[in-house]
Amino acid sequence: MSRYILEACVDSVESAVSAIRGGANRLELCSNLVIGGTTPGVSQFQQIREICSIPIHVLIRPRYGDFLYTDYEFQMIAKDTAMFRRLGADGIVAGCLKPYGDLDVERMKVLREQAGDCHLTLHRAFDMCKDPFRTLEEAVAVGIQTILTSGQQDTCMEGKELLRKLVKQADNRVDILVGSGVDGEVIACLLKETGARSFHMSGKRALESKMVYQKEHVNMGIPGISEYTIFRTEEALIRQADRILKAFCEGEM
């Protein structure tokens, strides 16, 4: 096993290729990263699986918004978990909460069963829970192997004090995967200040559309985001993060 995890969050084949070339040693695959990520399409997963030799963890999230799911939504989550396991995913990334901010332990147990031998990550639903310390213990008891968290803040730098406490409490029973605002400089800081060795980043850059004709004054999605802006992972940003992690683990920092 690697001495560190550099997980790239990608929502396209192009981004996956760039992340792999940059040195990521794991992918989290999703769709719609601009709204925090939703469940990817099957053909998208299959294309990346064909070209990718590193582990692929698949985000299972049926919609944007909170993590309190209806019965219909949870049926989708459970079935998608089992489906991506059968298709060859190495891991599943999911999370369910109860109305008062507690981890929905019973539903997470169902997902643990549906995931089978796949690695199971509790995603940033953790950052919306009421008691992170109790939730960490519940996650361990369920058999969750990784918790993706920013330390319950908008960015991991803002949440670094809680991250340090979580890494200490986890004591290698569950991996604390640091996300939100991660880049090379942030990694260099948090390696020393939190004890974390696992980081999650998109390394995305905004690209201009290649459309020559661009229709003005028509918005198809989120106001303020141009239809002619595409977000893609940049290989150089992943490579910079990988270089810092390697140097630290080799005692050069």
PDB file of C-alpha atoms in Angstrom:
ATOM      1  CA  MET A   1       0.000   0.000   0.000  1.00  0.00           C
ATOM      2  CA  SER A   2       1.200   3.516  -0.795  1.00  0.00           C
ATOM      3  CA  ARG A   3       2.504   5.619   2.086  1.00  0.00           C
ATOM      4  CA  TYR A   4       0.008   8.287   1.042  1.00  0.00           C
ATOM      5  CA  ILE A   5      -3.186   8.704  -0.944  1.00  0.00           C
ATOM      6  CA  LEU A   6      -3.574  11.355  -3.611  1.00  0.00           C
ATOM      7  CA  GLU A   7      -7.139  10.963  -4.809  1.00  0.00           C
ATOM      8  CA  ALA A   8      -8.252  12.998  -7.798  1.00  0.00           C
ATOM      9  CA  CYS A   9     -11.938  13.786  -8.089  1.00  0.00           C
ATOM     10  CA  VAL A  10     -12.877  13.694 -11.774  1.00  0.00           C
ATOM     11  CA  ASP A  11     -16.064  13.948 -13.790  1.00  0.00           C
ATOM     12  CA  SER A  12     -14.795  13.231 -17.299  1.00  0.00           C
ATOM     13  CA  VAL A  13     -12.536  10.815 -19.133  1.00  0.00           C
ATOM     14  CA  GLU A  14     -10.283  13.718 -20.062  1.00  0.00           C
ATOM     15  CA  SER A  15      -9.852  14.710 -16.411  1.00  0.00           C
ATOM     16  CA  ALA A  16      -9.158  11.107 -15.444  1.00  0.00           C
ATOM     17  CA  VAL A  17      -6.367  10.875 -18.029  1.00  0.00           C
ATOM     18  CA  SER A  18      -4.803  14.110 -16.762  1.00  0.00           C
ATOM     19  CA  ALA A  19      -5.027  12.987 -13.137  1.00  0.00           C
ATOM     20  CA  ILE A  20      -3.374   9.660 -13.855  1.00  0.00           C
ATOM     21  CA  ARG A  21      -0.576  11.310 -15.827  1.00  0.00           C
ATOM     22  CA  GLY A  22      -0.068  13.763 -12.979  1.00  0.00           C
ATOM     23  CA  GLY A  23       0.515  10.995 -10.453  1.00  0.00           C
ATOM     24  CA  ALA A  24      -2.814  10.472  -8.687  1.00  0.00           C
ATOM     25  CA  ASN A  25      -2.915   7.003  -7.154  1.00  0.00           C
ATOM     26  CA  ARG A  26      -6.704   6.850  -6.845  1.00  0.00           C
ATOM     27  CA  LEU A  27      -9.707   8.377  -8.599  1.00  0.00           C
ATOM     28  CA  GLU A  28     -13.073   9.389  -7.262  1.00  0.00           C
ATOM     29  CA  LEU A  29     -15.412   9.345 -10.235  1.00  0.00           C
ATOM     30  CA  CYS A  30     -18.550  11.466 -10.340  1.00  0.00           C
ATOM     31  CA  SER A  31     -20.658  13.589 -12.637  1.00  0.00           C
ATOM     32  CA  ASN A  32     -21.481  17.280 -12.208  1.00  0.00           C
ATOM     33  CA  LEU A  33     -18.508  18.228 -10.076  1.00  0.00           C
ATOM     34  CA  VAL A  34     -19.516  21.889 -10.345  1.00  0.00           C
ATOM     35  CA  ILE A  35     -22.434  21.146  -7.967  1.00  0.00           C
ATOM     36  CA  GLY A  36     -20.436  18.910  -5.641  1.00  0.00           C
ATOM     37  CA  GLY A  37     -20.751  15.719  -7.665  1.00  0.00           C
ATOM     38  CA  THR A  38     -23.510  13.231  -8.454  1.00  0.00           C
ATOM     39  CA  THR A  39     -23.569   9.581  -9.523  1.00  0.00           C
ATOM     40  CA  PRO A  40     -21.679   9.077 -12.816  1.00  0.00           C
ATOM     41  CA  GLY A  41     -23.019   7.327 -15.885  1.00  0.00           C
ATOM     42  CA  VAL A  42     -22.239   3.695 -16.584  1.00  0.00           C
ATOM     43  CA  SER A  43     -20.578   4.358 -19.947  1.00  0.00           C
ATOM     44  CA  GLN A  44     -18.417   7.046 -18.355  1.00  0.00           C
ATOM     45  CA  PHE A  45     -17.244   4.585 -15.713  1.00  0.00           C
ATOM     46  CA  GLN A  46     -16.604   1.857 -18.267  1.00  0.00           C
ATOM     47  CA  GLN A  47     -14.502   4.103 -20.495  1.00  0.00           C
ATOM     48  CA  ILE A  48     -12.306   5.120 -17.562  1.00  0.00           C
ATOM     49  CA  ARG A  49     -12.101   1.569 -16.223  1.00  0.00           C
ATOM     50  CA  GLU A  50     -10.719   0.430 -19.564  1.00  0.00           C
ATOM     51  CA  ILE A  51      -7.851   2.933 -19.529  1.00  0.00           C
ATOM     52  CA  CYS A  52      -7.194   3.106 -15.798  1.00  0.00           C
ATOM     53  CA  SER A  53      -5.056   0.740 -13.722  1.00  0.00           C
ATOM     54  CA  ILE A  54      -5.333   2.675 -10.442  1.00  0.00           C
ATOM     55  CA  PRO A  55      -8.314   2.204  -8.078  1.00  0.00           C
ATOM     56  CA  ILE A  56     -11.575   3.912  -9.002  1.00  0.00           C
ATOM     57  CA  HIS A  57     -13.987   4.885  -6.244  1.00  0.00           C
ATOM     58  CA  VAL A  58     -17.454   5.833  -7.493  1.00  0.00           C
ATOM     59  CA  LEU A  59     -19.549   8.561  -5.897  1.00  0.00           C
ATOM     60  CA  ILE A  60     -23.146   7.480  -5.321  1.00  0.00           C
ATOM     61  CA  ARG A  61     -25.264  10.611  -4.890  1.00  0.00           C
ATOM     62  CA  PRO A  62     -28.574  10.818  -6.746  1.00  0.00           C
ATOM     63  CA  ARG A  63     -29.010  14.582  -6.535  1.00  0.00           C
ATOM     64  CA  TYR A  64     -27.587  17.895  -5.425  1.00  0.00           C
ATOM     65  CA  GLY A  65     -28.456  19.081  -1.914  1.00  0.00           C
ATOM     66  CA  ASP A  66     -28.675  17.566   1.546  1.00  0.00           C
ATOM     67  CA  PHE A  67     -28.069  13.960   2.548  1.00  0.00           C
ATOM     68  CA  LEU A  68     -31.525  13.191   3.956  1.00  0.00           C
ATOM     69  CA  TYR A  69     -32.900  10.827   1.345  1.00  0.00           C
ATOM     70  CA  THR A  70     -36.396   9.602   0.622  1.00  0.00           C
ATOM     71  CA  ASP A  71     -37.052   5.875   0.399  1.00  0.00           C
ATOM     72  CA  TYR A  72     -37.065   6.113  -3.392  1.00  0.00           C
ATOM     73  CA  GLU A  73     -33.729   7.929  -3.396  1.00  0.00           C
ATOM     74  CA  PHE A  74     -32.155   5.434  -1.021  1.00  0.00           C
ATOM     75  CA  GLN A  75     -33.318   2.541  -3.210  1.00  0.00           C
ATOM     76  CA  MET A  76     -31.405   4.200  -6.049  1.00  0.00           C
ATOM     77  CA  ILE A  77     -28.312   4.612  -3.875  1.00  0.00           C
ATOM     78  CA  ALA A  78     -28.362   0.972  -2.765  1.00  0.00           C
ATOM     79  CA  LYS A  79     -28.958  -0.378  -6.268  1.00  0.00           C
ATOM     80  CA  ASP A  80     -26.288   1.862  -7.814  1.00  0.00           C
ATOM     81  CA  THR A  81     -23.828   0.728  -5.145  1.00  0.00           C
ATOM     82  CA  ALA A  82     -24.394  -2.919  -6.049  1.00  0.00           C
ATOM     83  CA  MET A  83     -24.313  -2.157  -9.787  1.00  0.00           C
ATOM     84  CA  PHE A  84     -20.972  -0.335  -9.738  1.00  0.00           C
ATOM     85  CA  ARG A  85     -19.502  -3.087  -7.559  1.00  0.00           C
ATOM     86  CA  ARG A  86     -20.467  -5.612 -10.239  1.00  0.00           C
ATOM     87  CA  LEU A  87     -19.059  -3.362 -12.974  1.00  0.00           C
ATOM     88  CA  GLY A  88     -15.638  -3.388 -11.331  1.00  0.00           C
ATOM     89  CA  ALA A  89     -15.460  -0.352  -9.055  1.00  0.00           C
ATOM     90  CA  ASP A  90     -12.792  -0.608  -6.373  1.00  0.00           C
ATOM     91  CA  GLY A  91     -14.679   1.605  -3.950  1.00  0.00           C
ATOM     92  CA  ILE A  92     -18.006   3.257  -3.224  1.00  0.00           C
ATOM     93  CA  VAL A  93     -18.372   6.797  -1.865  1.00  0.00           C
ATOM     94  CA  ALA A  94     -21.698   7.547  -0.159  1.00  0.00           C
ATOM     95  CA  GLY A  95     -23.363   8.989   2.915  1.00  0.00           C
ATOM     96  CA  CYS A  96     -26.794   9.297   4.535  1.00  0.00           C
ATOM     97  CA  LEU A  97     -27.888  11.462   7.457  1.00  0.00           C
ATOM     98  CA  LYS A  98     -30.946  11.619   9.695  1.00  0.00           C
ATOM     99  CA  PRO A  99     -33.021  14.810  10.152  1.00  0.00           C
ATOM    100  CA  TYR A 100     -31.215  15.977  13.306  1.00  0.00           C
ATOM    101  CA  GLY A 101     -27.728  15.603  11.891  1.00  0.00           C
ATOM    102  CA  ASP A 102     -26.898  12.059  12.987  1.00  0.00           C
ATOM    103  CA  LEU A 103     -25.363   9.444  10.711  1.00  0.00           C
ATOM    104  CA  ASP A 104     -28.038   7.105   9.378  1.00  0.00           C
ATOM    105  CA  VAL A 105     -26.282   4.029  10.674  1.00  0.00           C
ATOM    106  CA  GLU A 106     -28.901   1.535   9.485  1.00  0.00           C
ATOM    107  CA  ARG A 107     -28.764   2.797   5.926  1.00  0.00           C
ATOM    108  CA  MET A 108     -24.966   2.853   5.991  1.00  0.00           C
ATOM    109  CA  LYS A 109     -25.024  -0.783   7.097  1.00  0.00           C
ATOM    110  CA  VAL A 110     -27.125  -1.592   4.032  1.00  0.00           C
ATOM    111  CA  LEU A 111     -24.606   0.170   1.808  1.00  0.00           C
ATOM    112  CA  ARG A 112     -21.744  -1.652   3.498  1.00  0.00           C
ATOM    113  CA  GLU A 113     -23.468  -4.925   2.589  1.00  0.00           C
ATOM    114  CA  GLN A 114     -24.256  -3.831  -0.978  1.00  0.00           C
ATOM    115  CA  ALA A 115     -20.664  -2.673  -1.491  1.00  0.00           C
ATOM    116  CA  GLY A 116     -19.350  -6.158  -0.741  1.00  0.00           C
ATOM    117  CA  ASP A 117     -15.562  -6.239  -1.030  1.00  0.00           C
ATOM    118  CA  CYS A 118     -15.418  -2.644  -2.276  1.00  0.00           C
ATOM    119  CA  HIS A 119     -13.753  -0.007  -0.146  1.00  0.00           C
ATOM    120  CA  LEU A 120     -16.446   2.202   1.439  1.00  0.00           C
ATOM    121  CA  THR A 121     -15.933   5.933   1.954  1.00  0.00           C
ATOM    122  CA  LEU A 122     -18.242   8.176   3.952  1.00  0.00           C
ATOM    123  CA  HIS A 123     -18.229  11.362   1.906  1.00  0.00           C
ATOM    124  CA  ARG A 124     -18.697  14.941   3.047  1.00  0.00           C
ATOM    125  CA  ALA A 125     -22.102  14.181   4.524  1.00  0.00           C
ATOM    126  CA  PHE A 126     -19.724  13.804   7.473  1.00  0.00           C
ATOM    127  CA  ASP A 127     -19.107  17.551   7.337  1.00  0.00           C
ATOM    128  CA  MET A 128     -22.830  18.180   7.804  1.00  0.00           C
ATOM    129  CA  CYS A 129     -23.242  15.899  10.833  1.00  0.00           C
ATOM    130  CA  LYS A 130     -23.881  17.221  14.340  1.00  0.00           C
ATOM    131  CA  ASP A 131     -21.177  15.368  16.262  1.00  0.00           C
ATOM    132  CA  PRO A 132     -18.096  14.459  14.195  1.00  0.00           C
ATOM    133  CA  PHE A 133     -16.418  12.510  16.992  1.00  0.00           C
ATOM    134  CA  ARG A 134     -19.404  10.243  17.588  1.00  0.00           C
ATOM    135  CA  THR A 135     -19.953   9.884  13.843  1.00  0.00           C
ATOM    136  CA  LEU A 136     -16.352   8.750  13.401  1.00  0.00           C
ATOM    137  CA  GLU A 137     -16.904   5.947  15.922  1.00  0.00           C
ATOM    138  CA  GLU A 138     -20.162   4.950  14.244  1.00  0.00           C
ATOM    139  CA  ALA A 139     -18.392   4.843  10.885  1.00  0.00           C
ATOM    140  CA  VAL A 140     -15.725   2.539  12.290  1.00  0.00           C
ATOM    141  CA  ALA A 141     -18.393   0.259  13.750  1.00  0.00           C
ATOM    142  CA  VAL A 142     -20.210   0.038  10.396  1.00  0.00           C
ATOM    143  CA  GLY A 143     -17.003  -0.955   8.607  1.00  0.00           C
ATOM    144  CA  ILE A 144     -16.416   2.261   6.702  1.00  0.00           C
ATOM    145  CA  GLN A 145     -12.753   2.517   5.706  1.00  0.00           C
ATOM    146  CA  THR A 146     -12.417   6.198   4.803  1.00  0.00           C
ATOM    147  CA  ILE A 147     -14.000   9.490   5.844  1.00  0.00           C
ATOM    148  CA  LEU A 148     -13.744  12.379   3.382  1.00  0.00           C
ATOM    149  CA  THR A 149     -13.820  15.651   5.297  1.00  0.00           C
ATOM    150  CA  SER A 150     -12.803  19.297   5.296  1.00  0.00           C
ATOM    151  CA  GLY A 151     -12.970  19.437   9.080  1.00  0.00           C
ATOM    152  CA  GLN A 152     -16.578  20.678   8.893  1.00  0.00           C
ATOM    153  CA  GLN A 153     -15.580  23.971   7.282  1.00  0.00           C
ATOM    154  CA  ASP A 154     -15.813  25.354   3.750  1.00  0.00           C
ATOM    155  CA  THR A 155     -12.134  24.564   3.209  1.00  0.00           C
ATOM    156  CA  CYS A 156      -9.729  22.145   4.832  1.00  0.00           C
ATOM    157  CA  MET A 157      -7.411  24.964   5.876  1.00  0.00           C
ATOM    158  CA  GLU A 158     -10.250  26.470   7.887  1.00  0.00           C
ATOM    159  CA  GLY A 159     -10.985  23.058   9.363  1.00  0.00           C
ATOM    160  CA  LYS A 160      -7.400  22.026  10.111  1.00  0.00           C
ATOM    161  CA  GLU A 161      -7.815  21.972  13.908  1.00  0.00           C
ATOM    162  CA  LEU A 162     -10.705  19.517  13.734  1.00  0.00           C
ATOM    163  CA  LEU A 163      -8.830  17.514  11.103  1.00  0.00           C
ATOM    164  CA  ARG A 164      -5.907  17.145  13.498  1.00  0.00           C
ATOM    165  CA  LYS A 165      -8.247  15.863  16.217  1.00  0.00           C
ATOM    166  CA  LEU A 166      -9.970  13.456  13.835  1.00  0.00           C
ATOM    167  CA  VAL A 167      -6.674  11.980  12.620  1.00  0.00           C
ATOM    168  CA  LYS A 168      -5.662  11.416  16.235  1.00  0.00           C
ATOM    169  CA  GLN A 169      -8.996   9.865  17.188  1.00  0.00           C
ATOM    170  CA  ALA A 170      -9.073   7.668  14.084  1.00  0.00           C
ATOM    171  CA  ASP A 171      -5.733   6.112  15.096  1.00  0.00           C
ATOM    172  CA  ASN A 172      -5.503   4.228  11.787  1.00  0.00           C
ATOM    173  CA  ARG A 173      -8.889   2.533  12.312  1.00  0.00           C
ATOM    174  CA  VAL A 174     -10.367   4.649   9.523  1.00  0.00           C
ATOM    175  CA  ASP A 175      -8.516   6.839   7.040  1.00  0.00           C
ATOM    176  CA  ILE A 176      -9.123  10.583   7.221  1.00  0.00           C
ATOM    177  CA  LEU A 177      -9.160  11.823   3.632  1.00  0.00           C
ATOM    178  CA  VAL A 178      -8.722  15.600   3.537  1.00  0.00           C
ATOM    179  CA  GLY A 179     -10.739  17.473   0.925  1.00  0.00           C
ATOM    180  CA  SER A 180     -12.020  20.910  -0.149  1.00  0.00           C
ATOM    181  CA  GLY A 181      -9.490  23.484  -1.273  1.00  0.00           C
ATOM    182  CA  VAL A 182      -6.620  21.027  -1.544  1.00  0.00           C
ATOM    183  CA  ASP A 183      -3.577  21.873  -3.656  1.00  0.00           C
ATOM    184  CA  GLY A 184       0.159  21.412  -3.314  1.00  0.00           C
ATOM    185  CA  GLU A 185       0.675  24.274  -0.873  1.00  0.00           C
ATOM    186  CA  VAL A 186      -2.225  23.170   1.305  1.00  0.00           C
ATOM    187  CA  ILE A 187      -0.901  19.620   1.392  1.00  0.00           C
ATOM    188  CA  ALA A 188       2.541  20.841   2.501  1.00  0.00           C
ATOM    189  CA  CYS A 189       0.915  22.670   5.399  1.00  0.00           C
ATOM    190  CA  LEU A 190      -1.558  19.994   6.496  1.00  0.00           C
ATOM    191  CA  LEU A 191       0.919  17.123   6.341  1.00  0.00           C
ATOM    192  CA  LYS A 192       2.748  18.742   9.228  1.00  0.00           C
ATOM    193  CA  GLU A 193      -0.161  20.281  11.110  1.00  0.00           C
ATOM    194  CA  THR A 194      -2.712  17.454  11.051  1.00  0.00           C
ATOM    195  CA  GLY A 195      -0.838  14.197  10.563  1.00  0.00           C
ATOM    196  CA  ALA A 196      -3.045  13.365   7.574  1.00  0.00           C
ATOM    197  CA  ARG A 197      -1.510  11.354   4.738  1.00  0.00           C
ATOM    198  CA  SER A 198      -4.522  11.175   2.421  1.00  0.00           C
ATOM    199  CA  PHE A 199      -5.710  14.052   0.248  1.00  0.00           C
ATOM    200  CA  HIS A 200      -8.568  14.567  -2.191  1.00  0.00           C
ATOM    201  CA  MET A 201      -8.417  17.221  -4.912  1.00  0.00           C
ATOM    202  CA  SER A 202      -9.873  18.006  -8.317  1.00  0.00           C
ATOM    203  CA  GLY A 203      -7.019  20.162  -9.635  1.00  0.00           C
ATOM    204  CA  LYS A 204      -9.543  21.707 -11.971  1.00  0.00           C
ATOM    205  CA  ARG A 205      -9.055  24.643 -14.296  1.00  0.00           C
ATOM    206  CA  ALA A 206     -11.669  26.577 -16.256  1.00  0.00           C
ATOM    207  CA  LEU A 207     -11.383  26.091 -20.016  1.00  0.00           C
ATOM    208  CA  GLU A 208     -13.146  28.108 -22.667  1.00  0.00           C
ATOM    209  CA  SER A 209     -15.533  26.248 -24.928  1.00  0.00           C
ATOM    210  CA  LYS A 210     -14.430  25.579 -28.501  1.00  0.00           C
ATOM    211  CA  MET A 211     -17.847  26.706 -29.743  1.00  0.00           C
ATOM    212  CA  VAL A 212     -17.318  29.444 -32.336  1.00  0.00           C
ATOM    213  CA  TYR A 213     -20.908  30.629 -32.190  1.00  0.00           C
ATOM    214  CA  GLN A 214     -21.894  31.401 -28.605  1.00  0.00           C
ATOM    215  CA  LYS A 215     -25.491  32.323 -27.831  1.00  0.00           C
ATOM    216  CA  GLU A 216     -25.788  35.159 -25.336  1.00  0.00           C
ATOM    217  CA  HIS A 217     -28.424  35.743 -22.643  1.00  0.00           C
ATOM    218  CA  VAL A 218     -29.484  32.072 -22.378  1.00  0.00           C
ATOM    219  CA  ASN A 219     -28.633  30.124 -19.233  1.00  0.00           C
ATOM    220  CA  MET A 220     -29.158  26.374 -19.059  1.00  0.00           C
ATOM    221  CA  GLY A 221     -28.082  25.732 -15.492  1.00  0.00           C
ATOM    222  CA  ILE A 222     -26.631  27.579 -12.529  1.00  0.00           C
ATOM    223  CA  PRO A 223     -26.856  31.378 -12.864  1.00  0.00           C
ATOM    224  CA  GLY A 224     -23.440  32.972 -12.998  1.00  0.00           C
ATOM    225  CA  ILE A 225     -21.715  29.973 -14.595  1.00  0.00           C
ATOM    226  CA  SER A 226     -21.285  30.334 -18.329  1.00  0.00           C
ATOM    227  CA  GLU A 227     -22.462  27.540 -20.591  1.00  0.00           C
ATOM    228  CA  TYR A 228     -19.186  28.060 -22.413  1.00  0.00           C
ATOM    229  CA  THR A 229     -16.903  27.325 -19.478  1.00  0.00           C
ATOM    230  CA  ILE A 230     -15.686  23.747 -18.986  1.00  0.00           C
ATOM    231  CA  PHE A 231     -13.878  22.549 -15.874  1.00  0.00           C
ATOM    232  CA  ARG A 232     -11.121  19.968 -16.322  1.00  0.00           C
ATOM    233  CA  THR A 233      -8.384  18.519 -14.142  1.00  0.00           C
ATOM    234  CA  GLU A 234      -4.967  19.994 -14.906  1.00  0.00           C
ATOM    235  CA  GLU A 235      -2.124  17.481 -14.936  1.00  0.00           C
ATOM    236  CA  ALA A 236       0.428  19.981 -13.586  1.00  0.00           C
ATOM    237  CA  LEU A 237      -1.598  20.657 -10.420  1.00  0.00           C
ATOM    238  CA  ILE A 238      -1.858  16.950  -9.639  1.00  0.00           C
ATOM    239  CA  ARG A 239       1.862  16.481 -10.334  1.00  0.00           C
ATOM    240  CA  GLN A 240       2.773  19.303  -7.950  1.00  0.00           C
ATOM    241  CA  ALA A 241       0.719  17.716  -5.162  1.00  0.00           C
ATOM    242  CA  ASP A 242       2.206  14.294  -5.835  1.00  0.00           C
ATOM    243  CA  ARG A 243       5.736  15.680  -5.744  1.00  0.00           C
ATOM    244  CA  ILE A 244       5.124  17.288  -2.332  1.00  0.00           C
ATOM    245  CA  LEU A 245       3.644  14.097  -0.900  1.00  0.00           C
ATOM    246  CA  LYS A 246       6.536  12.000  -2.183  1.00  0.00           C
ATOM    247  CA  ALA A 247       9.130  14.413  -0.808  1.00  0.00           C
ATOM    248  CA  PHE A 248       7.493  14.427   2.608  1.00  0.00           C
ATOM    249  CA  CYS A 249       7.250  10.643   2.796  1.00  0.00           C
ATOM    250  CA  GLU A 250      10.876  10.338   1.735  1.00  0.00           C
ATOM    251  CA  GLY A 251      11.943  12.702   4.507  1.00  0.00           C
ATOM    252  CA  GLU A 252      12.931  15.612   2.266  1.00  0.00           C
ATOM    253  CA  MET A 253      10.566  18.119   3.885  1.00  0.00           C
TER     254      MET A 253
END
